[in-house]
Amino acid sequence: MMNEEVRCNNVHSAIQDTLYVVNGKWKLVILSVLVNGGTKRFGELSRESGISPRILSKELHELEMNQLVSRRVCDTKPVTVEYTATEYAGTLKEVIDAMIRWGQNHKRKILNS
């Protein structure tokens, strides 16, 4: 019984750790755009995700700190910044795609009720 309790606590801890990194209204949306759509400039990412520039900047910074997004400043005039999902972020692709499918199915279910 004790071993089962330890395993359960480990599962809860792992879920909490995951949520700590991807929690919030926008992080998974940003990762979905970058993982499935490739490198995006800041403005493109803001438009495609529907996130205000101020919030997007904050969320990207946190994703960058957690090594899920890389940032590249381009030597252009005016300066442009590109964001790319890291290889590590690719490990979330299966989860993100499953969430997309679930969300689409849920919406259909609710609309058809």
Protein backbone atom coordinates (compact mmCIF):
# COMPACT_ATOMS: atom_id res chain seq x y z
CA MET A 1 0.00 0.00 0.00
CA MET A 2 2.82 2.41 0.84
CA ASN A 3 4.42 1.91 -2.59
CA GLU A 4 1.09 2.79 -4.28
CA GLU A 5 0.86 5.99 -2.20
CA VAL A 6 4.40 7.03 -3.20
CA ARG A 7 3.62 6.35 -6.86
CA CYS A 8 0.41 8.42 -6.58
CA ASN A 9 2.30 11.33 -5.00
CA ASN A 10 4.91 11.14 -7.76
CA VAL A 11 2.16 11.32 -10.39
CA HIS A 12 0.59 14.34 -8.69
CA SER A 13 3.98 15.99 -8.43
CA ALA A 14 4.72 15.36 -12.12
CA ILE A 15 1.38 16.87 -13.14
CA GLN A 16 1.99 19.90 -10.93
CA ASP A 17 5.47 20.34 -12.42
CA THR A 18 4.03 20.18 -15.95
CA LEU A 19 1.28 22.67 -15.14
CA TYR A 20 3.80 25.02 -13.56
CA VAL A 21 5.62 25.24 -16.91
CA VAL A 22 2.65 25.37 -19.33
CA ASN A 23 -0.04 26.84 -17.09
CA GLY A 24 -1.94 29.91 -18.11
CA LYS A 25 -4.33 30.93 -20.79
CA TRP A 26 -1.77 31.36 -23.57
CA LYS A 27 1.32 29.16 -23.21
CA LEU A 28 -0.13 26.09 -24.93
CA VAL A 29 -1.64 28.31 -27.64
CA ILE A 30 1.79 29.82 -28.33
CA LEU A 31 3.45 26.41 -28.33
CA SER A 32 0.78 25.05 -30.66
CA VAL A 33 1.41 27.84 -33.18
CA LEU A 34 5.19 27.38 -33.02
CA VAL A 35 5.31 23.56 -32.84
CA ASN A 36 2.81 23.11 -35.69
CA GLY A 37 3.56 26.26 -37.69
CA GLY A 38 7.31 26.76 -37.42
CA THR A 39 9.28 29.93 -36.75
CA LYS A 40 7.25 33.14 -36.41
CA ARG A 41 8.11 36.79 -36.06
CA PHE A 42 6.68 38.50 -32.97
CA GLY A 43 3.93 40.30 -34.92
CA GLU A 44 2.92 37.15 -36.78
CA LEU A 45 2.76 35.23 -33.54
CA SER A 46 0.62 37.94 -31.93
CA ARG A 47 -1.83 37.96 -34.85
CA GLU A 48 -2.05 34.17 -35.26
CA SER A 49 -2.51 33.52 -31.56
CA GLY A 50 -4.76 36.51 -30.85
CA ILE A 51 -2.58 37.55 -27.90
CA SER A 52 -1.84 41.17 -27.09
CA PRO A 53 1.84 42.14 -27.51
CA ARG A 54 2.30 42.85 -23.79
CA ILE A 55 1.00 39.44 -22.69
CA LEU A 56 2.76 37.66 -25.55
CA SER A 57 6.08 39.17 -24.54
CA LYS A 58 5.65 37.98 -20.93
CA GLU A 59 4.56 34.47 -21.95
CA LEU A 60 7.39 34.10 -24.49
CA HIS A 61 9.91 35.14 -21.86
CA GLU A 62 8.64 32.44 -19.49
CA LEU A 63 8.63 29.82 -22.26
CA GLU A 64 12.18 30.84 -23.16
CA MET A 65 13.26 30.49 -19.52
CA ASN A 66 11.88 26.94 -19.55
CA GLN A 67 13.75 26.15 -22.79
CA LEU A 68 10.59 25.60 -24.82
CA VAL A 69 11.07 28.59 -27.13
CA SER A 70 14.19 30.11 -28.62
CA ARG A 71 14.47 33.76 -29.60
CA ARG A 72 16.57 35.15 -32.43
CA VAL A 73 17.14 38.84 -33.05
CA CYS A 74 17.53 39.43 -36.78
CA ASP A 75 19.97 42.03 -38.12
CA THR A 76 17.34 43.98 -40.04
CA LYS A 77 16.05 47.53 -40.05
CA PRO A 78 13.82 47.76 -38.16
CA VAL A 79 15.03 44.95 -35.93
CA THR A 80 12.85 41.86 -36.09
CA VAL A 81 12.69 39.04 -33.57
CA GLU A 82 11.85 35.45 -34.48
CA TYR A 83 10.61 32.75 -32.14
CA THR A 84 10.96 29.02 -32.68
CA ALA A 85 9.80 26.04 -30.66
CA THR A 86 12.86 24.21 -29.39
CA GLU A 87 13.47 20.54 -30.01
CA TYR A 88 12.55 20.06 -26.36
CA ALA A 89 9.16 21.74 -26.98
CA GLY A 90 8.60 19.10 -29.65
CA THR A 91 8.24 16.58 -26.83
CA LEU A 92 4.90 18.30 -26.08
CA LYS A 93 3.59 17.94 -29.66
CA GLU A 94 1.69 14.75 -28.91
CA VAL A 95 0.01 16.40 -25.90
CA ILE A 96 -0.78 19.60 -27.82
CA ASP A 97 -2.23 17.69 -30.77
CA ALA A 98 -4.33 15.54 -28.40
CA MET A 99 -5.65 18.71 -26.75
CA ILE A 100 -6.53 20.16 -30.16
CA ARG A 101 -8.44 16.99 -31.11
CA TRP A 102 -10.20 16.88 -27.74
CA GLY A 103 -11.18 20.55 -27.98
CA GLN A 104 -12.57 20.09 -31.49
CA ASN A 105 -14.54 16.98 -30.45
CA HIS A 106 -15.82 18.68 -27.31
CA LYS A 107 -17.03 21.70 -29.25
CA ARG A 108 -18.89 19.42 -31.70
CA LYS A 109 -20.42 17.46 -28.82
CA ILE A 110 -21.65 20.61 -27.06
CA LEU A 111 -22.98 22.20 -30.26
CA ASN A 112 -24.84 19.01 -31.20
CA SER A 113 -26.43 18.57 -27.77
